[in-house]
Amino acid sequence: MAIFGQTIISAVAAGAIYALIAVGFSLIYQTTKLVNFAHGSIAILAPYVSYSLLKLGLAMPVAVLGGVLAAAAFAFVMDRVVLAPLRTRHISVPILATVAVAIVIEAVISLVWGSQPLYLESLASDEPWRISGLSITPNQVVIVGITGAVVLPLLWIIATTKVGRAMRGCAQDPEVVTLFGVSPARMYLLSFVLGGVLAGLAGVLIAPVTGLKPTGGLELSTIGFSAAVLGGLGSLPGALVGGFLIALLINMTQVYLSAGYGLGVAYLVMALVLLVRVRGLFGDDIEAVRQV
């Protein structure tokens, strides 16, 4: 029972990070109808920047903020330089462009920081608190707290404000929203920048646990996209739930079967959802399946 409880605690902390990635996937898709396969690579870029800022002597909070802003800035450039010129092309073209961007990010990271794993400090202590035989670290509490403080207000903004309605409207009919004074290009850009912020946060939160390696973006993209598909691609609440469910499945698999099967569970869940219930748990849009 103690092992089960400890697994749940670990899954909650990991699920908060996966939820950040999944919400970013769904936010971009909800606005642009585009699956951004560079999302995980943008996430892993942030902790590398934070690592360099720490080496320059900056305080941890400043370094983390710098990494997150770097991810947002890269997402900004990616939308304006790479994707904006391709929006009139078939949807497969910008999707392949995001794959190319992911490869470029991995190559740049290897060139600048090297291919050897690096270590980034945690935002809080990893010295555990003992509560009823279970261990909870301050860092886990910080991870869950940051996720809640960022994602919950974002869900409210997207669901209730004019900006949120404009973003959703751009995905449904960009020509009609222009009649109401909404610029689809600006909404697309906003979704990518917000997605970059979420990805950057996820990256700096998970890096102290997994270490920094150039190929880490692929793993984050796989898990985050699987969580988004499970929740229903385009549904932000669904992405939040999907992140925690994926984390629970992965942790249970690693504890009770084998540590090497964790990523395979993410692939399996994604395949099963696409075969059995393409809308996921809370989604209502099957167009995403055609992109996959």
PDB file of C-alpha atoms in Angstrom:
ATOM      1  CA  MET A   1       0.000   0.000   0.000  1.00  0.00           C
ATOM      2  CA  ALA A   2       2.885   2.353   0.800  1.00  0.00           C
ATOM      3  CA  ILE A   3       4.380   1.721  -2.649  1.00  0.00           C
ATOM      4  CA  PHE A   4       1.019   2.420  -4.279  1.00  0.00           C
ATOM      5  CA  GLY A   5       0.604   5.670  -2.350  1.00  0.00           C
ATOM      6  CA  GLN A   6       4.126   6.801  -3.206  1.00  0.00           C
ATOM      7  CA  THR A   7       3.464   6.027  -6.856  1.00  0.00           C
ATOM      8  CA  ILE A   8       0.349   8.211  -6.789  1.00  0.00           C
ATOM      9  CA  ILE A   9       2.292  11.106  -5.275  1.00  0.00           C
ATOM     10  CA  SER A  10       5.000  10.840  -7.927  1.00  0.00           C
ATOM     11  CA  ALA A  11       2.345  10.598 -10.641  1.00  0.00           C
ATOM     12  CA  VAL A  12       0.668  13.808  -9.467  1.00  0.00           C
ATOM     13  CA  ALA A  13       3.941  15.755  -9.728  1.00  0.00           C
ATOM     14  CA  ALA A  14       4.807  14.245 -13.108  1.00  0.00           C
ATOM     15  CA  GLY A  15       1.229  14.711 -14.298  1.00  0.00           C
ATOM     16  CA  ALA A  16       1.422  18.428 -13.581  1.00  0.00           C
ATOM     17  CA  ILE A  17       4.382  18.718 -15.952  1.00  0.00           C
ATOM     18  CA  TYR A  18       2.774  16.544 -18.631  1.00  0.00           C
ATOM     19  CA  ALA A  19      -0.387  18.612 -18.297  1.00  0.00           C
ATOM     20  CA  LEU A  20       1.573  21.775 -19.122  1.00  0.00           C
ATOM     21  CA  ILE A  21       2.854  20.166 -22.321  1.00  0.00           C
ATOM     22  CA  ALA A  22      -0.561  18.717 -23.233  1.00  0.00           C
ATOM     23  CA  VAL A  23      -2.395  22.005 -22.656  1.00  0.00           C
ATOM     24  CA  GLY A  24       0.141  23.714 -24.902  1.00  0.00           C
ATOM     25  CA  PHE A  25      -0.503  21.161 -27.647  1.00  0.00           C
ATOM     26  CA  SER A  26      -4.266  21.590 -27.344  1.00  0.00           C
ATOM     27  CA  LEU A  27      -4.141  25.392 -27.121  1.00  0.00           C
ATOM     28  CA  ILE A  28      -2.187  25.654 -30.368  1.00  0.00           C
ATOM     29  CA  TYR A  29      -4.423  23.106 -32.073  1.00  0.00           C
ATOM     30  CA  GLN A  30      -7.592  24.751 -30.777  1.00  0.00           C
ATOM     31  CA  THR A  31      -6.557  28.055 -32.361  1.00  0.00           C
ATOM     32  CA  THR A  32      -4.675  27.027 -35.512  1.00  0.00           C
ATOM     33  CA  LYS A  33      -5.826  23.437 -36.234  1.00  0.00           C
ATOM     34  CA  LEU A  34      -2.121  22.606 -36.377  1.00  0.00           C
ATOM     35  CA  VAL A  35      -0.288  19.918 -34.393  1.00  0.00           C
ATOM     36  CA  ASN A  36       3.070  21.390 -33.358  1.00  0.00           C
ATOM     37  CA  PHE A  37       5.528  18.512 -33.150  1.00  0.00           C
ATOM     38  CA  ALA A  38       8.312  20.911 -32.126  1.00  0.00           C
ATOM     39  CA  HIS A  39       6.508  21.606 -28.852  1.00  0.00           C
ATOM     40  CA  GLY A  40       8.582  19.197 -26.752  1.00  0.00           C
ATOM     41  CA  SER A  41      11.824  20.454 -28.287  1.00  0.00           C
ATOM     42  CA  ILE A  42      10.912  24.035 -27.387  1.00  0.00           C
ATOM     43  CA  ALA A  43      10.276  22.780 -23.853  1.00  0.00           C
ATOM     44  CA  ILE A  44      13.733  21.243 -23.567  1.00  0.00           C
ATOM     45  CA  LEU A  45      15.373  24.406 -24.951  1.00  0.00           C
ATOM     46  CA  ALA A  46      14.223  26.423 -21.916  1.00  0.00           C
ATOM     47  CA  PRO A  47      16.207  24.533 -19.230  1.00  0.00           C
ATOM     48  CA  TYR A  48      19.343  24.691 -21.379  1.00  0.00           C
ATOM     49  CA  VAL A  49      19.036  28.470 -21.445  1.00  0.00           C
ATOM     50  CA  SER A  50      18.384  28.478 -17.692  1.00  0.00           C
ATOM     51  CA  TYR A  51      21.481  26.305 -17.199  1.00  0.00           C
ATOM     52  CA  SER A  52      23.633  28.840 -19.050  1.00  0.00           C
ATOM     53  CA  LEU A  53      22.157  31.762 -17.124  1.00  0.00           C
ATOM     54  CA  LEU A  54      22.945  29.997 -13.844  1.00  0.00           C
ATOM     55  CA  LYS A  55      26.529  29.506 -15.005  1.00  0.00           C
ATOM     56  CA  LEU A  56      26.692  33.270 -15.575  1.00  0.00           C
ATOM     57  CA  GLY A  57      25.876  33.771 -11.887  1.00  0.00           C
ATOM     58  CA  LEU A  58      22.209  34.744 -12.106  1.00  0.00           C
ATOM     59  CA  ALA A  59      19.802  33.699  -9.360  1.00  0.00           C
ATOM     60  CA  MET A  60      17.679  30.605  -9.903  1.00  0.00           C
ATOM     61  CA  PRO A  61      14.336  32.459 -10.299  1.00  0.00           C
ATOM     62  CA  VAL A  62      15.894  34.831 -12.854  1.00  0.00           C
ATOM     63  CA  ALA A  63      17.475  31.934 -14.745  1.00  0.00           C
ATOM     64  CA  VAL A  64      14.176  30.039 -14.850  1.00  0.00           C
ATOM     65  CA  LEU A  65      12.331  33.138 -16.053  1.00  0.00           C
ATOM     66  CA  GLY A  66      14.971  33.634 -18.720  1.00  0.00           C
ATOM     67  CA  GLY A  67      14.555  30.064 -19.943  1.00  0.00           C
ATOM     68  CA  VAL A  68      10.776  30.386 -20.130  1.00  0.00           C
ATOM     69  CA  LEU A  69      11.027  33.702 -21.986  1.00  0.00           C
ATOM     70  CA  ALA A  70      13.532  32.138 -24.392  1.00  0.00           C
ATOM     71  CA  ALA A  71      11.039  29.368 -25.177  1.00  0.00           C
ATOM     72  CA  ALA A  72       8.287  31.942 -25.747  1.00  0.00           C
ATOM     73  CA  ALA A  73      10.591  34.012 -27.967  1.00  0.00           C
ATOM     74  CA  PHE A  74      11.516  30.969 -30.026  1.00  0.00           C
ATOM     75  CA  ALA A  75       7.842  30.095 -30.445  1.00  0.00           C
ATOM     76  CA  PHE A  76       7.244  33.688 -31.601  1.00  0.00           C
ATOM     77  CA  VAL A  77       9.980  33.443 -34.235  1.00  0.00           C
ATOM     78  CA  MET A  78       8.841  29.989 -35.297  1.00  0.00           C
ATOM     79  CA  ASP A  79       5.316  31.210 -35.984  1.00  0.00           C
ATOM     80  CA  ARG A  80       6.358  34.389 -37.815  1.00  0.00           C
ATOM     81  CA  VAL A  81       9.290  33.004 -39.834  1.00  0.00           C
ATOM     82  CA  VAL A  82       8.448  29.339 -40.439  1.00  0.00           C
ATOM     83  CA  LEU A  83       4.694  28.809 -40.166  1.00  0.00           C
ATOM     84  CA  ALA A  84       3.075  32.090 -41.229  1.00  0.00           C
ATOM     85  CA  PRO A  85       4.265  31.779 -44.854  1.00  0.00           C
ATOM     86  CA  LEU A  86       2.906  28.204 -44.984  1.00  0.00           C
ATOM     87  CA  ARG A  87      -0.620  28.820 -43.700  1.00  0.00           C
ATOM     88  CA  THR A  88      -2.127  28.822 -47.190  1.00  0.00           C
ATOM     89  CA  ARG A  89      -0.539  25.467 -48.015  1.00  0.00           C
ATOM     90  CA  HIS A  90      -1.986  22.025 -47.305  1.00  0.00           C
ATOM     91  CA  ILE A  91      -1.978  21.246 -43.576  1.00  0.00           C
ATOM     92  CA  SER A  92       0.685  18.546 -44.037  1.00  0.00           C
ATOM     93  CA  VAL A  93       3.241  21.190 -45.068  1.00  0.00           C
ATOM     94  CA  PRO A  94       3.300  23.226 -41.819  1.00  0.00           C
ATOM     95  CA  ILE A  95       3.127  20.009 -39.793  1.00  0.00           C
ATOM     96  CA  LEU A  96       6.249  18.713 -41.526  1.00  0.00           C
ATOM     97  CA  ALA A  97       7.802  22.127 -40.927  1.00  0.00           C
ATOM     98  CA  THR A  98       7.307  21.689 -37.164  1.00  0.00           C
ATOM     99  CA  VAL A  99       9.076  18.325 -37.379  1.00  0.00           C
ATOM    100  CA  ALA A 100      11.966  20.036 -39.169  1.00  0.00           C
ATOM    101  CA  VAL A 101      12.099  22.728 -36.474  1.00  0.00           C
ATOM    102  CA  ALA A 102      12.317  20.018 -33.800  1.00  0.00           C
ATOM    103  CA  ILE A 103      15.290  18.456 -35.592  1.00  0.00           C
ATOM    104  CA  VAL A 104      16.981  21.855 -35.883  1.00  0.00           C
ATOM    105  CA  ILE A 105      16.496  22.566 -32.161  1.00  0.00           C
ATOM    106  CA  GLU A 106      18.054  19.227 -31.243  1.00  0.00           C
ATOM    107  CA  ALA A 107      21.019  19.907 -33.543  1.00  0.00           C
ATOM    108  CA  VAL A 108      21.539  23.416 -32.158  1.00  0.00           C
ATOM    109  CA  ILE A 109      21.410  22.148 -28.570  1.00  0.00           C
ATOM    110  CA  SER A 110      24.032  19.490 -29.371  1.00  0.00           C
ATOM    111  CA  LEU A 111      26.213  22.112 -31.074  1.00  0.00           C
ATOM    112  CA  VAL A 112      25.988  24.747 -28.327  1.00  0.00           C
ATOM    113  CA  TRP A 113      25.792  22.664 -25.145  1.00  0.00           C
ATOM    114  CA  GLY A 114      27.170  19.327 -26.329  1.00  0.00           C
ATOM    115  CA  SER A 115      25.593  15.885 -26.341  1.00  0.00           C
ATOM    116  CA  GLN A 116      26.573  14.893 -22.802  1.00  0.00           C
ATOM    117  CA  PRO A 117      23.805  15.028 -20.143  1.00  0.00           C
ATOM    118  CA  LEU A 118      23.799  18.127 -17.931  1.00  0.00           C
ATOM    119  CA  TYR A 119      22.161  18.822 -14.583  1.00  0.00           C
ATOM    120  CA  LEU A 120      19.819  21.673 -13.649  1.00  0.00           C
ATOM    121  CA  GLU A 121      18.988  22.527 -10.049  1.00  0.00           C
ATOM    122  CA  SER A 122      15.460  22.060  -8.713  1.00  0.00           C
ATOM    123  CA  LEU A 123      13.328  25.082  -7.887  1.00  0.00           C
ATOM    124  CA  ALA A 124      12.920  23.813  -4.314  1.00  0.00           C
ATOM    125  CA  SER A 125      14.475  21.264  -2.000  1.00  0.00           C
ATOM    126  CA  ASP A 126      14.320  17.557  -2.792  1.00  0.00           C
ATOM    127  CA  GLU A 127      14.659  16.676   0.888  1.00  0.00           C
ATOM    128  CA  PRO A 128      11.435  14.716   1.549  1.00  0.00           C
ATOM    129  CA  TRP A 129       8.797  15.372   4.155  1.00  0.00           C
ATOM    130  CA  ARG A 130       7.564  12.174   5.835  1.00  0.00           C
ATOM    131  CA  ILE A 131       3.790  12.075   6.158  1.00  0.00           C
ATOM    132  CA  SER A 132       2.083   8.818   7.253  1.00  0.00           C
ATOM    133  CA  GLY A 133       4.895   6.750   5.814  1.00  0.00           C
ATOM    134  CA  LEU A 134       4.879   8.603   2.482  1.00  0.00           C
ATOM    135  CA  SER A 135       7.511  10.980   1.128  1.00  0.00           C
ATOM    136  CA  ILE A 136       6.592  14.347  -0.397  1.00  0.00           C
ATOM    137  CA  THR A 137       9.283  16.799  -1.446  1.00  0.00           C
ATOM    138  CA  PRO A 138       8.964  20.595  -1.466  1.00  0.00           C
ATOM    139  CA  ASN A 139       9.881  20.489  -5.151  1.00  0.00           C
ATOM    140  CA  GLN A 140       6.858  18.300  -5.928  1.00  0.00           C
ATOM    141  CA  VAL A 141       4.602  20.760  -4.131  1.00  0.00           C
ATOM    142  CA  VAL A 142       6.145  23.643  -6.086  1.00  0.00           C
ATOM    143  CA  ILE A 143       5.620  21.808  -9.391  1.00  0.00           C
ATOM    144  CA  VAL A 144       1.931  21.199  -8.697  1.00  0.00           C
ATOM    145  CA  GLY A 145       1.484  24.731  -7.363  1.00  0.00           C
ATOM    146  CA  ILE A 146       3.071  26.386 -10.409  1.00  0.00           C
ATOM    147  CA  THR A 147       0.991  24.263 -12.774  1.00  0.00           C
ATOM    148  CA  GLY A 148      -2.224  25.176 -10.992  1.00  0.00           C
ATOM    149  CA  ALA A 149      -1.308  28.866 -10.813  1.00  0.00           C
ATOM    150  CA  VAL A 150      -0.637  28.978 -14.558  1.00  0.00           C
ATOM    151  CA  VAL A 151      -3.074  26.525 -16.144  1.00  0.00           C
ATOM    152  CA  LEU A 152      -6.260  27.219 -14.184  1.00  0.00           C
ATOM    153  CA  PRO A 153      -6.325  30.978 -14.921  1.00  0.00           C
ATOM    154  CA  LEU A 154      -5.456  30.212 -18.546  1.00  0.00           C
ATOM    155  CA  LEU A 155      -8.422  27.841 -18.840  1.00  0.00           C
ATOM    156  CA  TRP A 156     -10.682  30.554 -17.414  1.00  0.00           C
ATOM    157  CA  ILE A 157      -9.324  33.175 -19.823  1.00  0.00           C
ATOM    158  CA  ILE A 158      -9.758  30.945 -22.879  1.00  0.00           C
ATOM    159  CA  ALA A 159     -13.267  29.893 -21.821  1.00  0.00           C
ATOM    160  CA  THR A 160     -14.735  33.256 -20.792  1.00  0.00           C
ATOM    161  CA  THR A 161     -12.897  36.247 -22.257  1.00  0.00           C
ATOM    162  CA  LYS A 162     -13.125  37.931 -25.659  1.00  0.00           C
ATOM    163  CA  VAL A 163      -9.562  36.924 -26.434  1.00  0.00           C
ATOM    164  CA  GLY A 164     -10.351  33.288 -25.701  1.00  0.00           C
ATOM    165  CA  ARG A 165     -13.453  33.380 -27.884  1.00  0.00           C
ATOM    166  CA  ALA A 166     -11.455  35.032 -30.662  1.00  0.00           C
ATOM    167  CA  MET A 167      -8.825  32.290 -30.502  1.00  0.00           C
ATOM    168  CA  ARG A 168     -11.447  29.571 -30.725  1.00  0.00           C
ATOM    169  CA  GLY A 169     -13.232  31.411 -33.521  1.00  0.00           C
ATOM    170  CA  CYS A 170     -10.079  31.593 -35.615  1.00  0.00           C
ATOM    171  CA  ALA A 171      -9.909  27.816 -35.730  1.00  0.00           C
ATOM    172  CA  GLN A 172     -13.583  27.464 -36.710  1.00  0.00           C
ATOM    173  CA  ASP A 173     -13.763  30.147 -39.406  1.00  0.00           C
ATOM    174  CA  PRO A 174     -10.887  32.666 -39.732  1.00  0.00           C
ATOM    175  CA  GLU A 175     -12.668  34.570 -42.493  1.00  0.00           C
ATOM    176  CA  VAL A 176     -15.760  35.248 -40.400  1.00  0.00           C
ATOM    177  CA  VAL A 177     -13.831  36.464 -37.328  1.00  0.00           C
ATOM    178  CA  THR A 178     -12.115  39.103 -39.440  1.00  0.00           C
ATOM    179  CA  LEU A 179     -15.533  40.715 -39.884  1.00  0.00           C
ATOM    180  CA  PHE A 180     -15.549  41.310 -36.105  1.00  0.00           C
ATOM    181  CA  GLY A 181     -12.162  42.997 -36.160  1.00  0.00           C
ATOM    182  CA  VAL A 182     -10.170  39.945 -35.078  1.00  0.00           C
ATOM    183  CA  SER A 183      -6.811  39.283 -36.712  1.00  0.00           C
ATOM    184  CA  PRO A 184      -6.327  35.513 -37.135  1.00  0.00           C
ATOM    185  CA  ALA A 185      -2.590  36.032 -37.593  1.00  0.00           C
ATOM    186  CA  ARG A 186      -2.358  37.707 -34.180  1.00  0.00           C
ATOM    187  CA  MET A 187      -4.403  34.969 -32.542  1.00  0.00           C
ATOM    188  CA  TYR A 188      -2.195  32.305 -34.110  1.00  0.00           C
ATOM    189  CA  LEU A 189       0.863  34.144 -32.828  1.00  0.00           C
ATOM    190  CA  LEU A 190      -0.649  34.475 -29.353  1.00  0.00           C
ATOM    191  CA  SER A 191      -1.396  30.765 -29.187  1.00  0.00           C
ATOM    192  CA  PHE A 192       2.190  29.880 -30.101  1.00  0.00           C
ATOM    193  CA  VAL A 193       3.667  32.314 -27.583  1.00  0.00           C
ATOM    194  CA  LEU A 194       1.399  31.006 -24.806  1.00  0.00           C
ATOM    195  CA  GLY A 195       2.260  27.470 -25.883  1.00  0.00           C
ATOM    196  CA  GLY A 196       5.942  28.406 -25.672  1.00  0.00           C
ATOM    197  CA  VAL A 197       5.472  29.694 -22.122  1.00  0.00           C
ATOM    198  CA  LEU A 198       3.755  26.454 -21.083  1.00  0.00           C
ATOM    199  CA  ALA A 199       6.437  24.371 -22.789  1.00  0.00           C
ATOM    200  CA  GLY A 200       9.229  26.375 -21.191  1.00  0.00           C
ATOM    201  CA  LEU A 201       7.715  25.952 -17.735  1.00  0.00           C
ATOM    202  CA  ALA A 202       7.372  22.217 -18.273  1.00  0.00           C
ATOM    203  CA  GLY A 203      10.982  22.012 -19.419  1.00  0.00           C
ATOM    204  CA  VAL A 204      12.499  23.791 -16.421  1.00  0.00           C
ATOM    205  CA  LEU A 205      10.320  21.784 -14.034  1.00  0.00           C
ATOM    206  CA  ILE A 206      11.167  18.369 -15.460  1.00  0.00           C
ATOM    207  CA  ALA A 207      14.865  18.922 -16.244  1.00  0.00           C
ATOM    208  CA  PRO A 208      16.057  18.477 -12.613  1.00  0.00           C
ATOM    209  CA  VAL A 209      14.312  15.088 -12.583  1.00  0.00           C
ATOM    210  CA  THR A 210      15.305  13.698 -15.979  1.00  0.00           C
ATOM    211  CA  GLY A 211      18.525  15.617 -16.606  1.00  0.00           C
ATOM    212  CA  LEU A 212      19.298  17.676 -19.686  1.00  0.00           C
ATOM    213  CA  LYS A 213      19.872  15.836 -22.932  1.00  0.00           C
ATOM    214  CA  PRO A 214      19.368  17.056 -26.530  1.00  0.00           C
ATOM    215  CA  THR A 215      16.967  14.227 -27.383  1.00  0.00           C
ATOM    216  CA  GLY A 216      14.685  14.936 -24.422  1.00  0.00           C
ATOM    217  CA  GLY A 217      12.290  16.926 -26.594  1.00  0.00           C
ATOM    218  CA  LEU A 218      11.102  13.824 -28.443  1.00  0.00           C
ATOM    219  CA  GLU A 219      10.079  12.122 -25.203  1.00  0.00           C
ATOM    220  CA  LEU A 220       8.230  15.202 -23.973  1.00  0.00           C
ATOM    221  CA  SER A 221       6.444  15.586 -27.313  1.00  0.00           C
ATOM    222  CA  THR A 222       5.389  11.940 -27.277  1.00  0.00           C
ATOM    223  CA  ILE A 223       4.033  12.009 -23.731  1.00  0.00           C
ATOM    224  CA  GLY A 224       2.442  15.453 -24.061  1.00  0.00           C
ATOM    225  CA  PHE A 225       0.778  14.666 -27.367  1.00  0.00           C
ATOM    226  CA  SER A 226      -0.484  11.330 -26.027  1.00  0.00           C
ATOM    227  CA  ALA A 227      -1.981  13.146 -23.028  1.00  0.00           C
ATOM    228  CA  ALA A 228      -3.625  15.715 -25.320  1.00  0.00           C
ATOM    229  CA  VAL A 229      -5.065  12.981 -27.539  1.00  0.00           C
ATOM    230  CA  LEU A 230      -6.326  11.055 -24.502  1.00  0.00           C
ATOM    231  CA  GLY A 231      -8.084  14.128 -23.137  1.00  0.00           C
ATOM    232  CA  GLY A 232      -9.345  15.153 -26.570  1.00  0.00           C
ATOM    233  CA  LEU A 233      -7.077  17.240 -28.779  1.00  0.00           C
ATOM    234  CA  GLY A 234      -8.327  20.819 -28.668  1.00  0.00           C
ATOM    235  CA  SER A 235      -9.932  20.436 -25.219  1.00  0.00           C
ATOM    236  CA  LEU A 236      -7.865  22.278 -22.624  1.00  0.00           C
ATOM    237  CA  PRO A 237      -9.589  20.682 -19.591  1.00  0.00           C
ATOM    238  CA  GLY A 238      -9.196  17.340 -21.340  1.00  0.00           C
ATOM    239  CA  ALA A 239      -5.461  17.970 -21.800  1.00  0.00           C
ATOM    240  CA  LEU A 240      -5.156  18.749 -18.094  1.00  0.00           C
ATOM    241  CA  VAL A 241      -6.879  15.490 -17.139  1.00  0.00           C
ATOM    242  CA  GLY A 242      -4.985  13.560 -19.805  1.00  0.00           C
ATOM    243  CA  GLY A 243      -1.634  14.724 -18.420  1.00  0.00           C
ATOM    244  CA  PHE A 244      -2.393  13.311 -14.980  1.00  0.00           C
ATOM    245  CA  LEU A 245      -3.827  10.067 -16.368  1.00  0.00           C
ATOM    246  CA  ILE A 246      -0.805   9.478 -18.609  1.00  0.00           C
ATOM    247  CA  ALA A 247       1.528  10.126 -15.672  1.00  0.00           C
ATOM    248  CA  LEU A 248      -0.406   7.651 -13.524  1.00  0.00           C
ATOM    249  CA  LEU A 249      -0.241   4.962 -16.215  1.00  0.00           C
ATOM    250  CA  ILE A 250       3.471   5.525 -16.836  1.00  0.00           C
ATOM    251  CA  ASN A 251       4.364   5.484 -13.126  1.00  0.00           C
ATOM    252  CA  MET A 252       2.290   2.375 -12.460  1.00  0.00           C
ATOM    253  CA  THR A 253       3.941   0.626 -15.384  1.00  0.00           C
ATOM    254  CA  GLN A 254       7.440   1.603 -14.252  1.00  0.00           C
ATOM    255  CA  VAL A 255       6.819   0.485 -10.666  1.00  0.00           C
ATOM    256  CA  TYR A 256       4.909  -2.748 -11.241  1.00  0.00           C
ATOM    257  CA  LEU A 257       6.298  -3.908 -14.617  1.00  0.00           C
ATOM    258  CA  SER A 258       9.528  -2.332 -15.833  1.00  0.00           C
ATOM    259  CA  ALA A 259      11.066   1.143 -15.904  1.00  0.00           C
ATOM    260  CA  GLY A 260      11.811   0.692 -19.595  1.00  0.00           C
ATOM    261  CA  TYR A 261       8.126   0.427 -20.555  1.00  0.00           C
ATOM    262  CA  GLY A 262       7.106   3.942 -19.534  1.00  0.00           C
ATOM    263  CA  LEU A 263       7.373   5.642 -22.936  1.00  0.00           C
ATOM    264  CA  GLY A 264       5.812   2.617 -24.612  1.00  0.00           C
ATOM    265  CA  VAL A 265       2.687   3.148 -22.507  1.00  0.00           C
ATOM    266  CA  ALA A 266       2.318   6.643 -23.963  1.00  0.00           C
ATOM    267  CA  TYR A 267       2.480   5.260 -27.507  1.00  0.00           C
ATOM    268  CA  LEU A 268       0.027   2.494 -26.627  1.00  0.00           C
ATOM    269  CA  VAL A 269      -2.494   4.889 -25.080  1.00  0.00           C
ATOM    270  CA  MET A 270      -2.330   7.171 -28.106  1.00  0.00           C
ATOM    271  CA  ALA A 271      -2.843   4.250 -30.487  1.00  0.00           C
ATOM    272  CA  LEU A 272      -5.778   2.845 -28.491  1.00  0.00           C
ATOM    273  CA  VAL A 273      -7.529   6.212 -28.277  1.00  0.00           C
ATOM    274  CA  LEU A 274      -7.156   6.817 -32.011  1.00  0.00           C
ATOM    275  CA  LEU A 275      -8.507   3.338 -32.735  1.00  0.00           C
ATOM    276  CA  VAL A 276     -11.337   3.174 -30.194  1.00  0.00           C
ATOM    277  CA  ARG A 277     -12.406   6.754 -29.425  1.00  0.00           C
ATOM    278  CA  VAL A 278     -10.756   9.271 -31.699  1.00  0.00           C
ATOM    279  CA  ARG A 279     -12.308  12.229 -29.852  1.00  0.00           C
ATOM    280  CA  GLY A 280     -10.580  11.282 -26.609  1.00  0.00           C
ATOM    281  CA  LEU A 281     -12.309  11.755 -23.272  1.00  0.00           C
ATOM    282  CA  PHE A 282     -13.582  15.298 -23.726  1.00  0.00           C
ATOM    283  CA  GLY A 283     -12.913  16.254 -27.340  1.00  0.00           C
ATOM    284  CA  ASP A 284     -15.436  16.647 -30.135  1.00  0.00           C
ATOM    285  CA  ASP A 285     -13.168  17.256 -33.129  1.00  0.00           C
ATOM    286  CA  ILE A 286     -11.963  14.357 -35.258  1.00  0.00           C
ATOM    287  CA  GLU A 287     -10.063  16.522 -37.736  1.00  0.00           C
ATOM    288  CA  ALA A 288      -6.990  16.083 -35.559  1.00  0.00           C
ATOM    289  CA  VAL A 289      -6.977  12.378 -36.395  1.00  0.00           C
ATOM    290  CA  ARG A 290      -6.497  13.180 -40.068  1.00  0.00           C
ATOM    291  CA  GLN A 291      -3.372  15.138 -39.166  1.00  0.00           C
ATOM    292  CA  VAL A 292      -1.958  12.271 -37.130  1.00  0.00           C
TER     293      VAL A 292
END
